[in-house]
Short mmCIF file of C-alpha atoms and ligand atoms in Angstrom, two decimals:
data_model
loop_
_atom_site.label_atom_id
_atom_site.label_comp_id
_atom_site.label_asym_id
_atom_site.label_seq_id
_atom_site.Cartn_x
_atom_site.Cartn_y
_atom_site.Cartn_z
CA UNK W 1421 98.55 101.15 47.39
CA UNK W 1422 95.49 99.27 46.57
CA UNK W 1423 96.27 99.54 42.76
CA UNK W 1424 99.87 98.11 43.18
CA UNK W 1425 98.28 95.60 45.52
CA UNK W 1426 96.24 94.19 42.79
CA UNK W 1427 98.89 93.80 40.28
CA UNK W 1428 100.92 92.05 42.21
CA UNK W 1429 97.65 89.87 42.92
CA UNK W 1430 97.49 89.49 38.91
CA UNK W 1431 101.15 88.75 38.61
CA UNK W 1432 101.00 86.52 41.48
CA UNK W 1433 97.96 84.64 39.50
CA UNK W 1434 99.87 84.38 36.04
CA UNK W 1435 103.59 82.97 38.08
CA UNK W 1436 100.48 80.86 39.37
CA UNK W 1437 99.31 79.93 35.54
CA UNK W 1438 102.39 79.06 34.55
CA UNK W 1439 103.30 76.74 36.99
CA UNK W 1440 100.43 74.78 36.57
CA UNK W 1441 101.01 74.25 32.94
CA UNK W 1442 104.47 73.26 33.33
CA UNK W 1443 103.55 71.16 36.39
CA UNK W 1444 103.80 67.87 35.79
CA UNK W 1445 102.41 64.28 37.76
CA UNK W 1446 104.21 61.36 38.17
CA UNK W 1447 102.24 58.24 38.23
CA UNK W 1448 104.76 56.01 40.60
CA UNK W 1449 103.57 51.89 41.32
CA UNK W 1450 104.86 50.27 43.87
CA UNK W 1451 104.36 46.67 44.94
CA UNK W 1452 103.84 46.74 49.10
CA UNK W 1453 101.27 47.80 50.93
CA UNK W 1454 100.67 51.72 52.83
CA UNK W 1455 101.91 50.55 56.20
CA UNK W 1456 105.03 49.27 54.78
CA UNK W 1457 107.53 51.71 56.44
CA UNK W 1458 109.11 51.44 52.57
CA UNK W 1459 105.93 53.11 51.39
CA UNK W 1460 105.66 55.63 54.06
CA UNK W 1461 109.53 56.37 52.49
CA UNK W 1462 108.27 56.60 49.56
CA UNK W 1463 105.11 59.10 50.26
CA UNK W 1464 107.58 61.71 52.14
CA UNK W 1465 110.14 61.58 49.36
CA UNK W 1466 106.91 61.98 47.28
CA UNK W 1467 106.40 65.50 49.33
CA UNK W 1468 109.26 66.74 49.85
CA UNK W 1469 109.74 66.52 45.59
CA UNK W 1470 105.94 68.52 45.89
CA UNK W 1471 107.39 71.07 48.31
CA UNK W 1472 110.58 71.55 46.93
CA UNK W 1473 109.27 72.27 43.46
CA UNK W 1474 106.62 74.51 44.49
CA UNK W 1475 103.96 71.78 43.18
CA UNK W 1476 106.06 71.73 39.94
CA UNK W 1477 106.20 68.13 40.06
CA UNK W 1478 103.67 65.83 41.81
CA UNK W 1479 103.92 62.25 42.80
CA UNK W 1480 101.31 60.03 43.23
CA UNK W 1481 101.95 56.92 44.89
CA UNK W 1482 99.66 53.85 43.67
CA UNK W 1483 101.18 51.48 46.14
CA UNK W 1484 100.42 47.38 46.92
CA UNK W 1485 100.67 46.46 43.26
CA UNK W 1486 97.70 48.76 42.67
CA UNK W 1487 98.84 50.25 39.23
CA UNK W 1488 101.22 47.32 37.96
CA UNK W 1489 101.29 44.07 39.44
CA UNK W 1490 105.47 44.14 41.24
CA UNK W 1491 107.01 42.26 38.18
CA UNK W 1492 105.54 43.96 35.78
CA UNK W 1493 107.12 47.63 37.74
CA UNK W 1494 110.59 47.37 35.90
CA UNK W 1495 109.01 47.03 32.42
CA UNK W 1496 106.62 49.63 32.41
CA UNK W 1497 109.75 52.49 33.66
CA UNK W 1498 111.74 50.93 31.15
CA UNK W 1499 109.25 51.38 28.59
CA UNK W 1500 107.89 54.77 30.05
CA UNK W 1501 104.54 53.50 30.90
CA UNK W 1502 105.40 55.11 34.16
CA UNK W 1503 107.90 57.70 34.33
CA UNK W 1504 108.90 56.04 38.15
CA UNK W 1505 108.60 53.03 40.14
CA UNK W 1506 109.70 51.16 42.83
CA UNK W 1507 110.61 47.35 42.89
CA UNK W 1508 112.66 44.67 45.29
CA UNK W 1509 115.95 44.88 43.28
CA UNK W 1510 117.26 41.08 43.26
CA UNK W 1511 113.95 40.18 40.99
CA UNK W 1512 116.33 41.47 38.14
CA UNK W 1513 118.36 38.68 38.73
CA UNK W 1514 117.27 36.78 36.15
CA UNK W 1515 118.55 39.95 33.59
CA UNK W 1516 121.54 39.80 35.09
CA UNK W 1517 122.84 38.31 38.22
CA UNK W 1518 124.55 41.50 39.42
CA UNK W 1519 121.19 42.78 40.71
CA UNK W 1520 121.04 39.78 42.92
CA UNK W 1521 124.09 40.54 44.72
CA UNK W 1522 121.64 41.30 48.42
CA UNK W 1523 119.74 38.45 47.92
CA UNK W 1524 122.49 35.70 48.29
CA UNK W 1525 122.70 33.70 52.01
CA UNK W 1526 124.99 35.01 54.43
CA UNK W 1527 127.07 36.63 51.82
CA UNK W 1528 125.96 40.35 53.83
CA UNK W 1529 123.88 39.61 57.13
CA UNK W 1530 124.77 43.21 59.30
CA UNK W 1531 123.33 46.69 58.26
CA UNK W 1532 127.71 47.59 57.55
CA UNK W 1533 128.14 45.17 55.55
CA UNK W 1534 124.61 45.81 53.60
CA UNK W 1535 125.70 49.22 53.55
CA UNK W 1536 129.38 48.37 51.56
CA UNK W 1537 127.47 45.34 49.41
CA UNK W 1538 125.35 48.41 47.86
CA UNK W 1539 128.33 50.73 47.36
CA UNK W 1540 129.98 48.02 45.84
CA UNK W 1541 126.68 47.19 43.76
CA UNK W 1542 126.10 50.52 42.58
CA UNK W 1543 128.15 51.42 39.72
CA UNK W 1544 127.17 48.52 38.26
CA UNK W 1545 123.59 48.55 38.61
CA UNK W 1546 123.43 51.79 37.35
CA UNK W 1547 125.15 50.86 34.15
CA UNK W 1548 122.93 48.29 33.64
CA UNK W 1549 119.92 50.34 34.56
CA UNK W 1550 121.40 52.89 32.14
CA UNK W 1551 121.53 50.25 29.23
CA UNK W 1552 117.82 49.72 29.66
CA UNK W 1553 117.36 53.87 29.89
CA UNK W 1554 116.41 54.09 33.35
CA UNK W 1555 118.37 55.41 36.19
CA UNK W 1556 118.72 54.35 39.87
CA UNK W 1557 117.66 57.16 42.42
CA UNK W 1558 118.13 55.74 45.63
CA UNK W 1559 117.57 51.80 47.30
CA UNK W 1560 116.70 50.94 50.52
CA UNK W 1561 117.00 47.45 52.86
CA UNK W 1562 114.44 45.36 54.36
CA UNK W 1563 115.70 44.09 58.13
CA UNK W 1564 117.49 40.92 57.77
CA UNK W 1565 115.69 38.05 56.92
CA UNK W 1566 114.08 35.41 59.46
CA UNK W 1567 112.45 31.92 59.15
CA UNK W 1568 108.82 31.60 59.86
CA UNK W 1569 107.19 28.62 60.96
CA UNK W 1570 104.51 26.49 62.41
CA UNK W 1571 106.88 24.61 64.43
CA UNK W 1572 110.56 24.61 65.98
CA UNK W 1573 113.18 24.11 63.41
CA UNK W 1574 116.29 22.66 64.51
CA UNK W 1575 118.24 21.73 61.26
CA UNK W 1576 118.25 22.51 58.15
CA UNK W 1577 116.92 19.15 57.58
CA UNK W 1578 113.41 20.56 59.34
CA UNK W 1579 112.45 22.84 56.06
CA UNK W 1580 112.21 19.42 54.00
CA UNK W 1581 109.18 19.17 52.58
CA UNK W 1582 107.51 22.56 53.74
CA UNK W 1583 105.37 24.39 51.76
CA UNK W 1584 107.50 27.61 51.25
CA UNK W 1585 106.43 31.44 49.83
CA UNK W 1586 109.32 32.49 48.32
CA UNK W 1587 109.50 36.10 46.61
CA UNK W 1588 112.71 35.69 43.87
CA UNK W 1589 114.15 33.17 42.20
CA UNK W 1590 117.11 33.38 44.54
CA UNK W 1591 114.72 32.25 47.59
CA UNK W 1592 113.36 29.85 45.52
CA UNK W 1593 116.75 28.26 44.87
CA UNK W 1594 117.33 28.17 48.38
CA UNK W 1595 114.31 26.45 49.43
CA UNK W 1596 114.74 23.87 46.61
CA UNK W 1597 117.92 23.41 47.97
CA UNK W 1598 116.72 22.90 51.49
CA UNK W 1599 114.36 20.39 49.95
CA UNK W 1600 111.13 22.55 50.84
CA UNK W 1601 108.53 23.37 47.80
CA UNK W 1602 108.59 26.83 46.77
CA UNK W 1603 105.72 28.56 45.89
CA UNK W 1604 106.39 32.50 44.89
CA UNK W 1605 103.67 34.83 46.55
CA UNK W 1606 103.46 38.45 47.12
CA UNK W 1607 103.33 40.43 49.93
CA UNK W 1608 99.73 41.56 49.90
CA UNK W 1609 98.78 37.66 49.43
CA UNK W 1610 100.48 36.57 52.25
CA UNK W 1611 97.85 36.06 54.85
CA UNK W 1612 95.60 34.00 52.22
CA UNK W 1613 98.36 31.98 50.81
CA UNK W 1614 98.58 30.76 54.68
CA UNK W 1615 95.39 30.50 55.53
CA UNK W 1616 94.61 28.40 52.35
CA UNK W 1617 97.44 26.30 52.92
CA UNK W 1618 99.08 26.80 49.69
CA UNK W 1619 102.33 27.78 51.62
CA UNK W 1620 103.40 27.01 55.36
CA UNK W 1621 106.80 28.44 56.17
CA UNK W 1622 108.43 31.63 54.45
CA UNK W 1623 112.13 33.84 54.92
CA UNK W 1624 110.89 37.47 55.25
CA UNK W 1625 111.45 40.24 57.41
CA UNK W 1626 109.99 40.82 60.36
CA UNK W 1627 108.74 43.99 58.95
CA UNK W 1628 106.48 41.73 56.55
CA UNK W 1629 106.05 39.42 58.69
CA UNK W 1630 104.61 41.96 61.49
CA UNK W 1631 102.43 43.41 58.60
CA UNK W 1632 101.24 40.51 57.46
CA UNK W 1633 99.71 39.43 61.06
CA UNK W 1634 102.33 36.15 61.19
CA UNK W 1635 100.56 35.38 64.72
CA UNK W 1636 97.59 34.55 62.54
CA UNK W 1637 98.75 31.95 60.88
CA UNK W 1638 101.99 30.69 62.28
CA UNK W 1639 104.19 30.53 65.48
CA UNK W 1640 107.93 30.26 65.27
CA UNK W 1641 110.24 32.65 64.22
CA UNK W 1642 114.24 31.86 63.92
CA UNK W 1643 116.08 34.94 63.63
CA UNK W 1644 119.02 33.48 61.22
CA UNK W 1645 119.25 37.27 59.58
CA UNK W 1646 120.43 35.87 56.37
CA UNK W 1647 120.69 38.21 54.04
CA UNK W 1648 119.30 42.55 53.81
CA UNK W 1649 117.58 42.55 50.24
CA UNK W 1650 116.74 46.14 48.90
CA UNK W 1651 114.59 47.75 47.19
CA UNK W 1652 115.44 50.57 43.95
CA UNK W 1653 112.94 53.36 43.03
CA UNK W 1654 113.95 53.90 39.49
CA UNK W 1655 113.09 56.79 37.03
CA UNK W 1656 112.97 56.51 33.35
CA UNK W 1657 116.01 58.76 31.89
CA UNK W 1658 113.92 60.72 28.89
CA UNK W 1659 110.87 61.41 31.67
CA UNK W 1660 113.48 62.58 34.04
CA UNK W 1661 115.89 64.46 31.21
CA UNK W 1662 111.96 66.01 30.00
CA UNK W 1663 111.86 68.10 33.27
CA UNK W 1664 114.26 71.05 33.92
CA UNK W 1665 116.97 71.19 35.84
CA UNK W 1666 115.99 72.92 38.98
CA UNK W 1667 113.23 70.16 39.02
CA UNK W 1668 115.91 67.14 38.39
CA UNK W 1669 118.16 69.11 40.81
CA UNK W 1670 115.16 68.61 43.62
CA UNK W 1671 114.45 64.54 42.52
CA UNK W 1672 118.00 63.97 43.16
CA UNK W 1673 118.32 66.14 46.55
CA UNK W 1674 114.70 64.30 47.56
CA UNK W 1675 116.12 61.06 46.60
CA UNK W 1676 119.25 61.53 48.92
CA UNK W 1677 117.52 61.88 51.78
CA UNK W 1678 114.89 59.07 51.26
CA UNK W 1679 118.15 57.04 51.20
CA UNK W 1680 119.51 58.09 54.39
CA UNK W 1681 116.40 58.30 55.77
CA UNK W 1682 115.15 55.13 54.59
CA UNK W 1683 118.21 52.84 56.18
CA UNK W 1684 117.58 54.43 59.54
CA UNK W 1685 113.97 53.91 59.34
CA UNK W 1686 114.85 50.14 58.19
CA UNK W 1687 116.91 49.67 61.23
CA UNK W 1688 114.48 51.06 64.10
CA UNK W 1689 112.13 48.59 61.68
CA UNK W 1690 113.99 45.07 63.23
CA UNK W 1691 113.79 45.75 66.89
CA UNK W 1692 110.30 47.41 66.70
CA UNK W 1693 108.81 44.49 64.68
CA UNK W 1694 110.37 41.44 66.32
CA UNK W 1695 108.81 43.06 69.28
CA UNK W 1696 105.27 43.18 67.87
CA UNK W 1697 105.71 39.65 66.47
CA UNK W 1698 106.73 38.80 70.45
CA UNK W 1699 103.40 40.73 72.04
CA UNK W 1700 101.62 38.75 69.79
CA UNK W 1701 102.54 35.33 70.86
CA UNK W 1702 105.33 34.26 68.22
CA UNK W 1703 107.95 32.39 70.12
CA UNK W 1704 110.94 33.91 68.70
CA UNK W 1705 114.16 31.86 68.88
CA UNK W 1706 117.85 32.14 68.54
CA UNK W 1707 119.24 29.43 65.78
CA UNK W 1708 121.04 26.54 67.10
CA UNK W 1709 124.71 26.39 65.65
CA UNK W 1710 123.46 23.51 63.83
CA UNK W 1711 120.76 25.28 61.92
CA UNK W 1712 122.90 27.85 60.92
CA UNK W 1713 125.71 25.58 59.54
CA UNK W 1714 123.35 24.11 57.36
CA UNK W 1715 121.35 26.90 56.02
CA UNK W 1716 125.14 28.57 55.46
CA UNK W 1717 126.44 25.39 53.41
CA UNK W 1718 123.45 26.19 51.10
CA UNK W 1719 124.50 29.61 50.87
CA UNK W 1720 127.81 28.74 49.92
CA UNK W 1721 127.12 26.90 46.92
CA UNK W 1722 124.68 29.26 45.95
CA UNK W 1723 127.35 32.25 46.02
CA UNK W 1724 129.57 29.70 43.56
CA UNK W 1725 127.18 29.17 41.66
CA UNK W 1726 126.30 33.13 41.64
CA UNK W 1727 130.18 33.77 40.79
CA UNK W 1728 130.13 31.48 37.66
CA UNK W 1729 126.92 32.98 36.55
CA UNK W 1730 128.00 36.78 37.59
CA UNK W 1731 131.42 36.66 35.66
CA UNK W 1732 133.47 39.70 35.49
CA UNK W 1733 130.97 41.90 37.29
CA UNK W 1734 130.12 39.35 40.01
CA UNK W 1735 133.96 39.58 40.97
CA UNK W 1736 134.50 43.47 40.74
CA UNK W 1737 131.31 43.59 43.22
CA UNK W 1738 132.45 40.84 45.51
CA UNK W 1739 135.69 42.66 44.94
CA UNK W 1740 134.94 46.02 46.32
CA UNK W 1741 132.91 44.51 48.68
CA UNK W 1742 135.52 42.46 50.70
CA UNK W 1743 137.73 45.53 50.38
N1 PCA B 640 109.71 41.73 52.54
C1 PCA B 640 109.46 41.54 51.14
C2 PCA B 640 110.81 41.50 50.52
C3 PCA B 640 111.77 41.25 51.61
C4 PCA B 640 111.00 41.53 52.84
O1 PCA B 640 111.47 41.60 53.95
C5 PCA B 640 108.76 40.23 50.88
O2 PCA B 640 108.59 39.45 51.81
O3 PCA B 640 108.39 39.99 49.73
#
């Protein structure tokens, strides 16, 4: 027995060799920070792809911007820099509005109807990922968005004049429209673009606004849950076509359940972190009727002017999505 024993030890040794020179690693950016419960997504899909390949393919997470600053993440999949990466999928919106579908006021405030705007969105944004030879593998939401401020806000007449951090053009938009001064920031520079001064007032989640430390720097937040934005991981289509199947087999069945996973995870996310904003000393308030009616008149000429910019795929999303 000891002589068979060792053979299998050598043929254990060589299956071992091989793997490790077809094993590949997968340099992934992504632009929020560790704690981001996005990120922590992210790291278990990462090991679940590790443990479901055997090691065959590894994926190392440089997260907060750390590899590629966030608008920069698109480009370098598209132009397999990186073979994957993960991004906030309405900053595509200038490329075509399509992607900005999740971003637009009050057109998809509730986790259902987030849920039916991406179904709808899909089959678009994966042609027009596919045109730039990258493919979607799965997108997640951020909780609806609040209002953070330093004071009560009453109307929509109150964000005149603020100093606002904005994240997409979209936001930006709206705050011009509100007559506040956009300024775009990311999430990692949040707490400095406060404390500075450069910005006073932003529309985030209270996921980022949690992680940021909001208490720190301001005290109101309004919960007008305006819109669920996502965010895509993407792979680049000759990086993923250069691994075999079994291995594409186990992205895709990793990437599934990062999905599912990742929408449950983003709605325990809203109740756990208004709470934390709350033991912290943010007054949290409900919007007056008034507030709303003028942050949603904004909204609706943004989605017109969304529709004449959108065209023919604009309506087939807003098509299947009011179906
Ligand atoms: N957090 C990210 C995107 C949306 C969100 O809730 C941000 O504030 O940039």
């Amino acid at each position: 027995m000891p002589g068979r024993q060792t053979v299998t030890g050598i043929g254990a040794v060589l299956i071992g060799a091989a793997m490790q020179l077809n094993a590949a690693t997968w340099d992934m950016p992504t632009p929020y920070p560790d704690a981001t419960f996005h990120t922590v997504n992210i790291s278990q899909f990462a090991k679940d792809v590790s443990e479901s390949t055997d090691g065959a393919l590894q994926i190392k997470v440089h997260s907060a911007g750390s590899l590629f600053k966030h608008p920069e993440i698109s480009k370098a999949v598209r132009s397999q820099q990186v073979p994957i990466g993960e991004f906030f999928l309405s900053l595509l919106n200038n490329e075509n509005p399509a992607f900005g579908a999740d971003s637009l006021p009050f057109l998809a405030t509730s986790y259902e109807d987030a849920k039916r705007l991406w179904e709808a969105q899909k089959p678009i944004v994966q042609k027009l990922l596919d045109k730039q030879g990258m493919m979607a593998l799965f997108s997640v939401p951020w909780p609806p968005q609040g209002l953070y401020t330093k004071k009560e806000i009453n109307t929509a007449g109150d964000l005149k004049g603020l100093k606002f951090r904005t994240y997409n053009a979209t936001l930006e938009k709206f705050a011009n429209l509100a007559g506040a001064a956009p300024t775009q920031v990311e999430v990692p520079d949040i707490p400095q673009a406060f404390s500075t001064g450069r910005v006073e007032a932003m529309i985030t989640s209270p996921s980022t606004g949690a992680n940021s430390k909001a208490w720190d720097f301001l005290s109101h937040y309004t919960d007008i849950q305006a819109w669920i934005p996502k965010n895509i991981v993407v792979v680049n289509k000759r990086s993923f076509r250069n691994l075999d199947k079994a291995t594409q087999e186990a992205v895709i069945a990793a990437a599934a359940k990062a999905e599912a996973r990742g929408w449950e995870m983003s709605r325990d996310e809203t109740r756990a972190k208004v709470k934390i904003l709350q033991d912290n000393g943010i007054t949290v308030v409900q919007p007056s009727a008034e507030l709303i009616g003028g942050l949603r008149a904004i909204g609706k000429e943004m989605l017109n002017d969304w529709k004449r910019a959108a065209g023919p795929e604009g309506a087939t999303i807003l098509q299947a999505f009011s179906k």
